[in-house]
């Protein structure tokens, strides 16, 4: 099992929904856009999930290309989240990834790297419906 990832957020001055915190030594903000009553002081929660998916995808593909010594000069990943109607007729989150590879990759290398996008840990967790355990602590 890997080391746990822990991020703590607290309400910020950007009320009513603004949050600030840290992920290791990195500052993190979150909020809702003004259209839904937020102060738009940071990405909304769905945007953070899309960032995680895009970053994990790009990093996974980069690791594979480097390990194989393939000429991948640059990669761009656009992750889009929207709500769609599922097979059961209920609204569900849906993510779309668009990958752009720059470099002298042949068709087989491009196809293999595209398959590797499906293997990134965030993609696997989202598809599997990772369990969420919620606890309450006293202040």
mmCIF file of C-alpha atoms in Angstrom:
data_model
loop_
_atom_site.group_PDB
_atom_site.id
_atom_site.type_symbol
_atom_site.label_atom_id
_atom_site.label_comp_id
_atom_site.label_asym_id
_atom_site.label_seq_id
_atom_site.Cartn_x
_atom_site.Cartn_y
_atom_site.Cartn_z
ATOM 1 C CA UNK A 1 0.000 0.000 0.000
ATOM 2 C CA UNK A 2 1.318 3.483 -0.812
ATOM 3 C CA UNK A 3 1.804 6.348 1.601
ATOM 4 C CA UNK A 4 -1.456 8.171 2.301
ATOM 5 C CA UNK A 5 -2.100 11.549 0.713
ATOM 6 C CA UNK A 6 -3.577 14.078 3.118
ATOM 7 C CA UNK A 7 -4.897 17.531 2.268
ATOM 8 C CA UNK A 8 -6.552 19.793 4.821
ATOM 9 C CA UNK A 9 -8.682 22.748 3.724
ATOM 10 C CA UNK A 10 -10.184 25.482 5.901
ATOM 11 C CA UNK A 11 -12.643 28.199 5.063
ATOM 12 C CA UNK A 12 -10.935 31.343 3.815
ATOM 13 C CA UNK A 13 -11.867 35.004 3.767
ATOM 14 C CA UNK A 14 -13.397 34.398 0.314
ATOM 15 C CA UNK A 15 -16.762 33.499 1.820
ATOM 16 C CA UNK A 16 -19.112 31.801 1.564
ATOM 17 C CA UNK A 17 -17.341 28.877 -0.155
ATOM 18 C CA UNK A 18 -13.651 29.803 -0.465
ATOM 19 C CA UNK A 19 -11.148 27.335 0.975
ATOM 20 C CA UNK A 20 -7.378 27.386 1.480
ATOM 21 C CA UNK A 21 -4.971 24.687 2.528
ATOM 22 C CA UNK A 22 -1.872 22.769 1.626
ATOM 23 C CA UNK A 23 -0.904 19.650 -0.259
ATOM 24 C CA UNK A 24 2.558 18.860 1.097
ATOM 25 C CA UNK A 25 4.266 22.272 0.809
ATOM 26 C CA UNK A 26 2.002 23.565 -1.981
ATOM 27 C CA UNK A 27 -0.787 26.089 -1.438
ATOM 28 C CA UNK A 28 -4.230 24.894 -2.519
ATOM 29 C CA UNK A 29 -7.362 26.971 -3.029
ATOM 30 C CA UNK A 30 -10.892 26.000 -3.930
ATOM 31 C CA UNK A 31 -14.101 27.953 -4.389
ATOM 32 C CA UNK A 32 -17.214 28.138 -6.491
ATOM 33 C CA UNK A 33 -17.687 30.577 -9.369
ATOM 34 C CA UNK A 34 -19.640 33.775 -8.871
ATOM 35 C CA UNK A 35 -22.532 32.372 -10.907
ATOM 36 C CA UNK A 36 -23.344 29.993 -8.031
ATOM 37 C CA UNK A 37 -22.618 32.413 -5.203
ATOM 38 C CA UNK A 38 -18.887 31.877 -4.694
ATOM 39 C CA UNK A 39 -16.068 34.413 -4.829
ATOM 40 C CA UNK A 40 -14.234 32.507 -7.614
ATOM 41 C CA UNK A 41 -11.007 32.546 -5.571
ATOM 42 C CA UNK A 42 -9.867 29.176 -6.912
ATOM 43 C CA UNK A 43 -10.856 26.168 -8.996
ATOM 44 C CA UNK A 44 -14.105 24.472 -8.045
ATOM 45 C CA UNK A 45 -14.067 20.872 -6.773
ATOM 46 C CA UNK A 46 -14.846 19.362 -10.188
ATOM 47 C CA UNK A 47 -12.001 21.365 -11.731
ATOM 48 C CA UNK A 48 -9.652 19.938 -9.099
ATOM 49 C CA UNK A 49 -10.728 16.406 -10.032
ATOM 50 C CA UNK A 50 -10.127 17.212 -13.724
ATOM 51 C CA UNK A 51 -6.673 18.616 -12.845
ATOM 52 C CA UNK A 52 -5.835 15.372 -11.048
ATOM 53 C CA UNK A 53 -6.968 13.287 -14.011
ATOM 54 C CA UNK A 54 -5.065 15.400 -16.560
ATOM 55 C CA UNK A 55 -1.893 15.505 -14.459
ATOM 56 C CA UNK A 56 -1.929 11.784 -13.720
ATOM 57 C CA UNK A 57 -2.510 11.003 -17.394
ATOM 58 C CA UNK A 58 0.369 13.207 -18.570
ATOM 59 C CA UNK A 59 2.764 11.928 -15.895
ATOM 60 C CA UNK A 60 1.916 8.271 -16.598
ATOM 61 C CA UNK A 61 2.448 8.729 -20.340
ATOM 62 C CA UNK A 62 5.704 10.634 -19.756
ATOM 63 C CA UNK A 63 7.019 7.861 -17.477
ATOM 64 C CA UNK A 64 6.244 5.193 -20.079
ATOM 65 C CA UNK A 65 7.752 7.186 -22.970
ATOM 66 C CA UNK A 66 10.914 7.921 -20.976
ATOM 67 C CA UNK A 67 11.285 4.298 -19.862
ATOM 68 C CA UNK A 68 10.983 3.114 -23.461
ATOM 69 C CA UNK A 69 13.251 5.870 -24.820
ATOM 70 C CA UNK A 70 10.556 7.109 -27.198
ATOM 71 C CA UNK A 71 10.772 10.574 -28.826
ATOM 72 C CA UNK A 72 7.894 12.243 -26.981
ATOM 73 C CA UNK A 73 8.937 15.904 -26.906
ATOM 74 C CA UNK A 74 5.840 17.240 -25.188
ATOM 75 C CA UNK A 75 2.382 16.122 -24.143
ATOM 76 C CA UNK A 76 -0.779 18.136 -23.634
ATOM 77 C CA UNK A 77 -3.804 16.734 -21.821
ATOM 78 C CA UNK A 78 -7.145 18.512 -21.688
ATOM 79 C CA UNK A 79 -9.610 17.013 -19.212
ATOM 80 C CA UNK A 80 -13.228 18.130 -19.379
ATOM 81 C CA UNK A 81 -15.885 17.282 -16.816
ATOM 82 C CA UNK A 82 -19.584 17.526 -17.504
ATOM 83 C CA UNK A 83 -22.768 15.886 -16.357
ATOM 84 C CA UNK A 84 -24.515 13.431 -18.634
ATOM 85 C CA UNK A 85 -27.554 11.204 -18.313
ATOM 86 C CA UNK A 86 -26.463 7.681 -17.440
ATOM 87 C CA UNK A 87 -27.995 4.391 -18.595
ATOM 88 C CA UNK A 88 -30.283 4.463 -15.558
ATOM 89 C CA UNK A 89 -31.611 7.912 -16.543
ATOM 90 C CA UNK A 90 -29.833 9.675 -13.667
ATOM 91 C CA UNK A 91 -27.339 12.515 -13.963
ATOM 92 C CA UNK A 92 -23.731 11.379 -13.595
ATOM 93 C CA UNK A 93 -20.301 12.962 -13.901
ATOM 94 C CA UNK A 94 -18.434 12.242 -17.112
ATOM 95 C CA UNK A 95 -14.825 13.078 -17.991
ATOM 96 C CA UNK A 96 -13.353 13.456 -21.461
ATOM 97 C CA UNK A 97 -9.590 13.522 -22.060
ATOM 98 C CA UNK A 98 -7.985 14.906 -25.189
ATOM 99 C CA UNK A 99 -4.315 14.038 -25.638
ATOM 100 C CA UNK A 100 -1.835 15.740 -27.959
ATOM 101 C CA UNK A 101 1.585 14.155 -28.452
ATOM 102 C CA UNK A 102 4.440 16.225 -29.890
ATOM 103 C CA UNK A 103 7.449 14.348 -31.227
ATOM 104 C CA UNK A 104 8.457 11.806 -33.846
ATOM 105 C CA UNK A 105 6.349 8.943 -32.497
ATOM 106 C CA UNK A 106 5.221 6.253 -34.926
ATOM 107 C CA UNK A 107 1.615 5.027 -35.063
ATOM 108 C CA UNK A 108 2.273 2.012 -32.809
ATOM 109 C CA UNK A 109 3.948 4.167 -30.153
ATOM 110 C CA UNK A 110 1.093 6.676 -30.244
ATOM 111 C CA UNK A 111 -1.480 3.882 -29.897
ATOM 112 C CA UNK A 112 0.415 2.329 -26.977
ATOM 113 C CA UNK A 113 0.692 5.658 -25.146
ATOM 114 C CA UNK A 114 -3.018 6.251 -25.711
ATOM 115 C CA UNK A 115 -3.719 2.895 -24.020
ATOM 116 C CA UNK A 116 -1.494 3.930 -21.107
ATOM 117 C CA UNK A 117 -3.814 6.877 -20.414
ATOM 118 C CA UNK A 118 -6.348 4.309 -19.200
ATOM 119 C CA UNK A 119 -3.782 2.931 -16.725
ATOM 120 C CA UNK A 120 -3.106 6.129 -14.773
ATOM 121 C CA UNK A 121 -4.022 5.623 -11.092
ATOM 122 C CA UNK A 122 -6.509 8.503 -10.963
ATOM 123 C CA UNK A 123 -8.319 7.166 -14.035
ATOM 124 C CA UNK A 124 -8.478 3.690 -12.499
ATOM 125 C CA UNK A 125 -9.798 5.065 -9.182
ATOM 126 C CA UNK A 126 -12.485 7.157 -10.884
ATOM 127 C CA UNK A 127 -13.615 4.222 -13.016
ATOM 128 C CA UNK A 128 -13.672 1.843 -10.050
ATOM 129 C CA UNK A 129 -15.626 4.231 -7.835
ATOM 130 C CA UNK A 130 -13.020 4.500 -5.056
ATOM 131 C CA UNK A 131 -14.514 4.011 -1.585
ATOM 132 C CA UNK A 132 -14.851 7.148 0.543
ATOM 133 C CA UNK A 133 -14.710 6.830 4.327
ATOM 134 C CA UNK A 134 -15.956 9.871 6.272
ATOM 135 C CA UNK A 135 -15.280 10.413 9.974
ATOM 136 C CA UNK A 136 -16.039 13.257 12.388
ATOM 137 C CA UNK A 137 -13.559 14.593 14.924
ATOM 138 C CA UNK A 138 -14.066 16.941 17.847
ATOM 139 C CA UNK A 139 -12.373 20.326 17.595
#
